[in-house]
PDB file of C-alpha atoms in Angstrom:
ATOM      1  CA  MET A 257      78.083 121.760  53.968  1.00  0.00           C
ATOM      2  CA  THR A 258      77.177 125.088  52.251  1.00  0.00           C
ATOM      3  CA  THR A 259      74.641 125.357  49.720  1.00  0.00           C
ATOM      4  CA  GLN A 260      74.986 127.471  46.563  1.00  0.00           C
ATOM      5  CA  PRO A 261      72.499 130.345  46.280  1.00  0.00           C
ATOM      6  CA  SER A 262      70.149 130.208  43.399  1.00  0.00           C
ATOM      7  CA  PRO A 263      70.951 132.657  40.553  1.00  0.00           C
ATOM      8  CA  SER A 264      67.337 133.772  40.820  1.00  0.00           C
ATOM      9  CA  ASP A 265      67.668 134.933  44.402  1.00  0.00           C
ATOM     10  CA  PRO A 266      68.467 138.650  44.322  1.00  0.00           C
ATOM     11  CA  ALA A 267      69.746 138.879  47.862  1.00  0.00           C
ATOM     12  CA  ALA A 268      72.265 136.109  47.214  1.00  0.00           C
ATOM     13  CA  VAL A 269      73.284 137.750  43.939  1.00  0.00           C
ATOM     14  CA  ALA A 270      73.883 140.992  45.667  1.00  0.00           C
ATOM     15  CA  LEU A 271      75.739 139.409  48.557  1.00  0.00           C
ATOM     16  CA  GLU A 272      78.138 137.696  46.030  1.00  0.00           C
ATOM     17  CA  LEU A 273      78.442 140.898  44.165  1.00  0.00           C
ATOM     18  CA  GLU A 274      79.426 142.845  47.300  1.00  0.00           C
ATOM     19  CA  ARG A 275      82.040 139.874  48.270  1.00  0.00           C
ATOM     20  CA  ILE A 276      83.634 140.304  44.815  1.00  0.00           C
ATOM     21  CA  ARG A 277      83.597 144.223  45.112  1.00  0.00           C
ATOM     22  CA  ARG A 278      85.380 143.872  48.474  1.00  0.00           C
ATOM     23  CA  THR A 279      87.948 141.542  47.145  1.00  0.00           C
ATOM     24  CA  ILE A 280      88.709 143.735  44.202  1.00  0.00           C
ATOM     25  CA  GLU A 281      89.030 146.779  46.584  1.00  0.00           C
ATOM     26  CA  VAL A 282      91.307 145.037  48.701  1.00  0.00           C
ATOM     27  CA  GLY A 283      93.329 144.113  45.731  1.00  0.00           C
ATOM     28  CA  PHE A 284      93.536 147.526  44.476  1.00  0.00           C
ATOM     29  CA  THR A 285      94.362 148.870  47.853  1.00  0.00           C
ATOM     30  CA  ARG A 286      97.313 146.397  48.032  1.00  0.00           C
ATOM     31  CA  THR A 287      98.451 147.453  44.452  1.00  0.00           C
ATOM     32  CA  ASP A 288      98.201 151.121  45.328  1.00  0.00           C
ATOM     33  CA  GLY A 289     100.256 150.540  48.439  1.00  0.00           C
ATOM     34  CA  ALA A 290     102.977 148.728  46.467  1.00  0.00           C
ATOM     35  CA  LEU A 291     103.015 151.391  43.783  1.00  0.00           C
ATOM     36  CA  ALA A 292     103.226 154.215  46.593  1.00  0.00           C
ATOM     37  CA  LEU A 293     106.226 152.352  47.990  1.00  0.00           C
ATOM     38  CA  LEU A 294     107.904 152.062  44.621  1.00  0.00           C
ATOM     39  CA  VAL A 295     107.331 155.620  43.950  1.00  0.00           C
ATOM     40  CA  GLN A 296     108.978 156.504  47.334  1.00  0.00           C
ATOM     41  CA  ARG A 297     111.948 154.221  46.689  1.00  0.00           C
ATOM     42  CA  HIS A 298     112.342 155.771  43.197  1.00  0.00           C
ATOM     43  CA  ASP A 299     112.359 159.336  44.637  1.00  0.00           C
ATOM     44  CA  GLN A 300     114.938 158.404  47.256  1.00  0.00           C
ATOM     45  CA  THR A 301     117.061 156.745  44.638  1.00  0.00           C
ATOM     46  CA  ASP A 302     116.740 159.653  42.386  1.00  0.00           C
ATOM     47  CA  GLU A 303     117.820 162.021  45.337  1.00  0.00           C
ATOM     48  CA  ALA A 304     120.760 159.798  46.270  1.00  0.00           C
ATOM     49  CA  LEU A 305     121.779 159.561  42.518  1.00  0.00           C
ATOM     50  CA  LYS A 306     121.711 163.463  42.299  1.00  0.00           C
ATOM     51  CA  GLU A 307     123.742 163.899  45.347  1.00  0.00           C
ATOM     52  CA  HIS A 308     126.310 161.243  44.104  1.00  0.00           C
ATOM     53  CA  SER A 309     126.405 163.067  40.671  1.00  0.00           C
ATOM     54  CA  ARG A 310     126.931 166.419  42.413  1.00  0.00           C
ATOM     55  CA  ARG A 311     129.857 164.991  44.493  1.00  0.00           C
ATOM     56  CA  LEU A 312     131.395 163.365  41.462  1.00  0.00           C
ATOM     57  CA  ASP A 313     131.286 166.686  39.686  1.00  0.00           C
ATOM     58  CA  ASP A 314     132.967 168.305  42.652  1.00  0.00           C
ATOM     59  CA  HIS A 315     135.636 165.675  42.637  1.00  0.00           C
ATOM     60  CA  GLU A 316     136.220 166.219  38.949  1.00  0.00           C
ATOM     61  CA  ALA A 317     136.583 169.906  39.367  1.00  0.00           C
ATOM     62  CA  ARG A 318     139.136 169.415  42.106  1.00  0.00           C
ATOM     63  CA  LEU A 319     140.887 167.056  40.066  1.00  0.00           C
ATOM     64  CA  ASP A 320     141.100 169.494  37.037  1.00  0.00           C
ATOM     65  CA  VAL A 321     142.379 172.151  39.292  1.00  0.00           C
ATOM     66  CA  LEU A 322     145.182 169.704  40.459  1.00  0.00           C
ATOM     67  CA  GLU A 323     146.000 168.658  37.107  1.00  0.00           C
ATOM     68  CA  ARG A 324     146.328 172.189  35.770  1.00  0.00           C
ATOM     69  CA  GLY A 325     148.451 173.269  38.836  1.00  0.00           C
ATOM     70  CA  GLU A 326     146.103 175.933  39.838  1.00  0.00           C
ATOM     71  CA  ASN A 327     145.893 175.015  43.475  1.00  0.00           C
ATOM     72  CA  GLU A 328     146.938 177.513  46.026  1.00  0.00           C
ATOM     73  CA  ARG A 329     149.463 175.072  47.512  1.00  0.00           C
ATOM     74  CA  GLN A 330     150.991 174.273  44.035  1.00  0.00           C
ATOM     75  CA  VAL A 331     151.150 177.914  43.090  1.00  0.00           C
ATOM     76  CA  ARG A 332     152.981 178.687  46.359  1.00  0.00           C
ATOM     77  CA  ASP A 333     155.292 175.756  45.957  1.00  0.00           C
ATOM     78  CA  ARG A 334     156.091 176.760  42.361  1.00  0.00           C
ATOM     79  CA  THR A 335     156.783 180.197  43.437  1.00  0.00           C
ATOM     80  CA  ARG A 336     159.132 178.919  46.193  1.00  0.00           C
ATOM     81  CA  LEU A 337     160.874 176.738  43.908  1.00  0.00           C
ATOM     82  CA  ASP A 338     161.550 179.356  41.378  1.00  0.00           C
ATOM     83  CA  VAL A 339     163.026 181.707  44.294  1.00  0.00           C
ATOM     84  CA  LEU A 340     165.262 178.851  45.303  1.00  0.00           C
ATOM     85  CA  GLU A 341     166.453 178.157  41.731  1.00  0.00           C
ATOM     86  CA  ARG A 342     167.376 181.782  41.279  1.00  0.00           C
ATOM     87  CA  SER A 343     169.221 182.094  44.505  1.00  0.00           C
ATOM     88  CA  ARG A 344     171.229 178.879  44.427  1.00  0.00           C
ATOM     89  CA  TRP A 345     174.845 178.862  43.960  1.00  0.00           C
ATOM     90  CA  PRO A 346     176.150 178.235  40.413  1.00  0.00           C
ATOM     91  CA  LEU A 347     178.012 175.199  41.596  1.00  0.00           C
ATOM     92  CA  PRO A 348     178.845 173.752  37.995  1.00  0.00           C
ATOM     93  CA  SER A 349     180.141 177.079  36.857  1.00  0.00           C
ATOM     94  CA  VAL A 350     182.331 177.468  40.054  1.00  0.00           C
ATOM     95  CA  ALA A 351     183.631 173.952  39.553  1.00  0.00           C
ATOM     96  CA  ALA A 352     184.541 174.581  35.972  1.00  0.00           C
ATOM     97  CA  LEU A 353     186.261 177.913  36.828  1.00  0.00           C
ATOM     98  CA  VAL A 354     188.324 176.070  39.776  1.00  0.00           C
ATOM     99  CA  GLY A 355     189.314 173.375  37.349  1.00  0.00           C
ATOM    100  CA  LEU A 356     190.519 176.011  34.802  1.00  0.00           C
ATOM    101  CA  CYS A 357     192.409 177.710  37.288  1.00  0.00           C
ATOM    102  CA  ALA A 358     194.158 174.502  38.434  1.00  0.00           C
ATOM    103  CA  LEU A 359     195.018 173.752  34.925  1.00  0.00           C
ATOM    104  CA  LEU A 360     196.490 177.151  34.368  1.00  0.00           C
ATOM    105  CA  LEU A 361     198.539 176.982  37.567  1.00  0.00           C
ATOM    106  CA  SER A 362     199.765 173.567  36.570  1.00  0.00           C
ATOM    107  CA  LEU A 363     200.883 174.756  33.206  1.00  0.00           C
ATOM    108  CA  TYR A 364     202.530 177.804  34.720  1.00  0.00           C
ATOM    109  CA  GLU A 365     204.495 175.503  37.177  1.00  0.00           C
ATOM    110  CA  PHE A 366     205.407 173.331  34.384  1.00  0.00           C
ATOM    111  CA  ALA A 367     206.689 176.092  32.293  1.00  0.00           C
ATOM    112  CA  GLN A 368     208.830 177.331  35.251  1.00  0.00           C
ATOM    113  CA  LYS A 369     210.809 174.259  35.438  1.00  0.00           C
TER     114      LYS A 369
END
């Protein structure tokens, strides 16, 4: 059974004040540690957010280039397609010319009979 110190005993009062001070210091130390951990996590999250934002900007820039058709591959393919279109045979024109010749030949043979 513990006895309560009398309020008039200065040593007991000083001892109690020292215990309260120690308890408050421990509480402040724990609070400071928790705040330091929160600050560290915030900094890590902030760095990760900046990295993700930078990567997102890079992806958006690449998508813009693709949408505008300014990619090296797209320019090369477009140039190649233009060359192929210029050098292709004019098949519809040749087909129309052959059909016209066949019609004229048929009319000539019909007129000869």
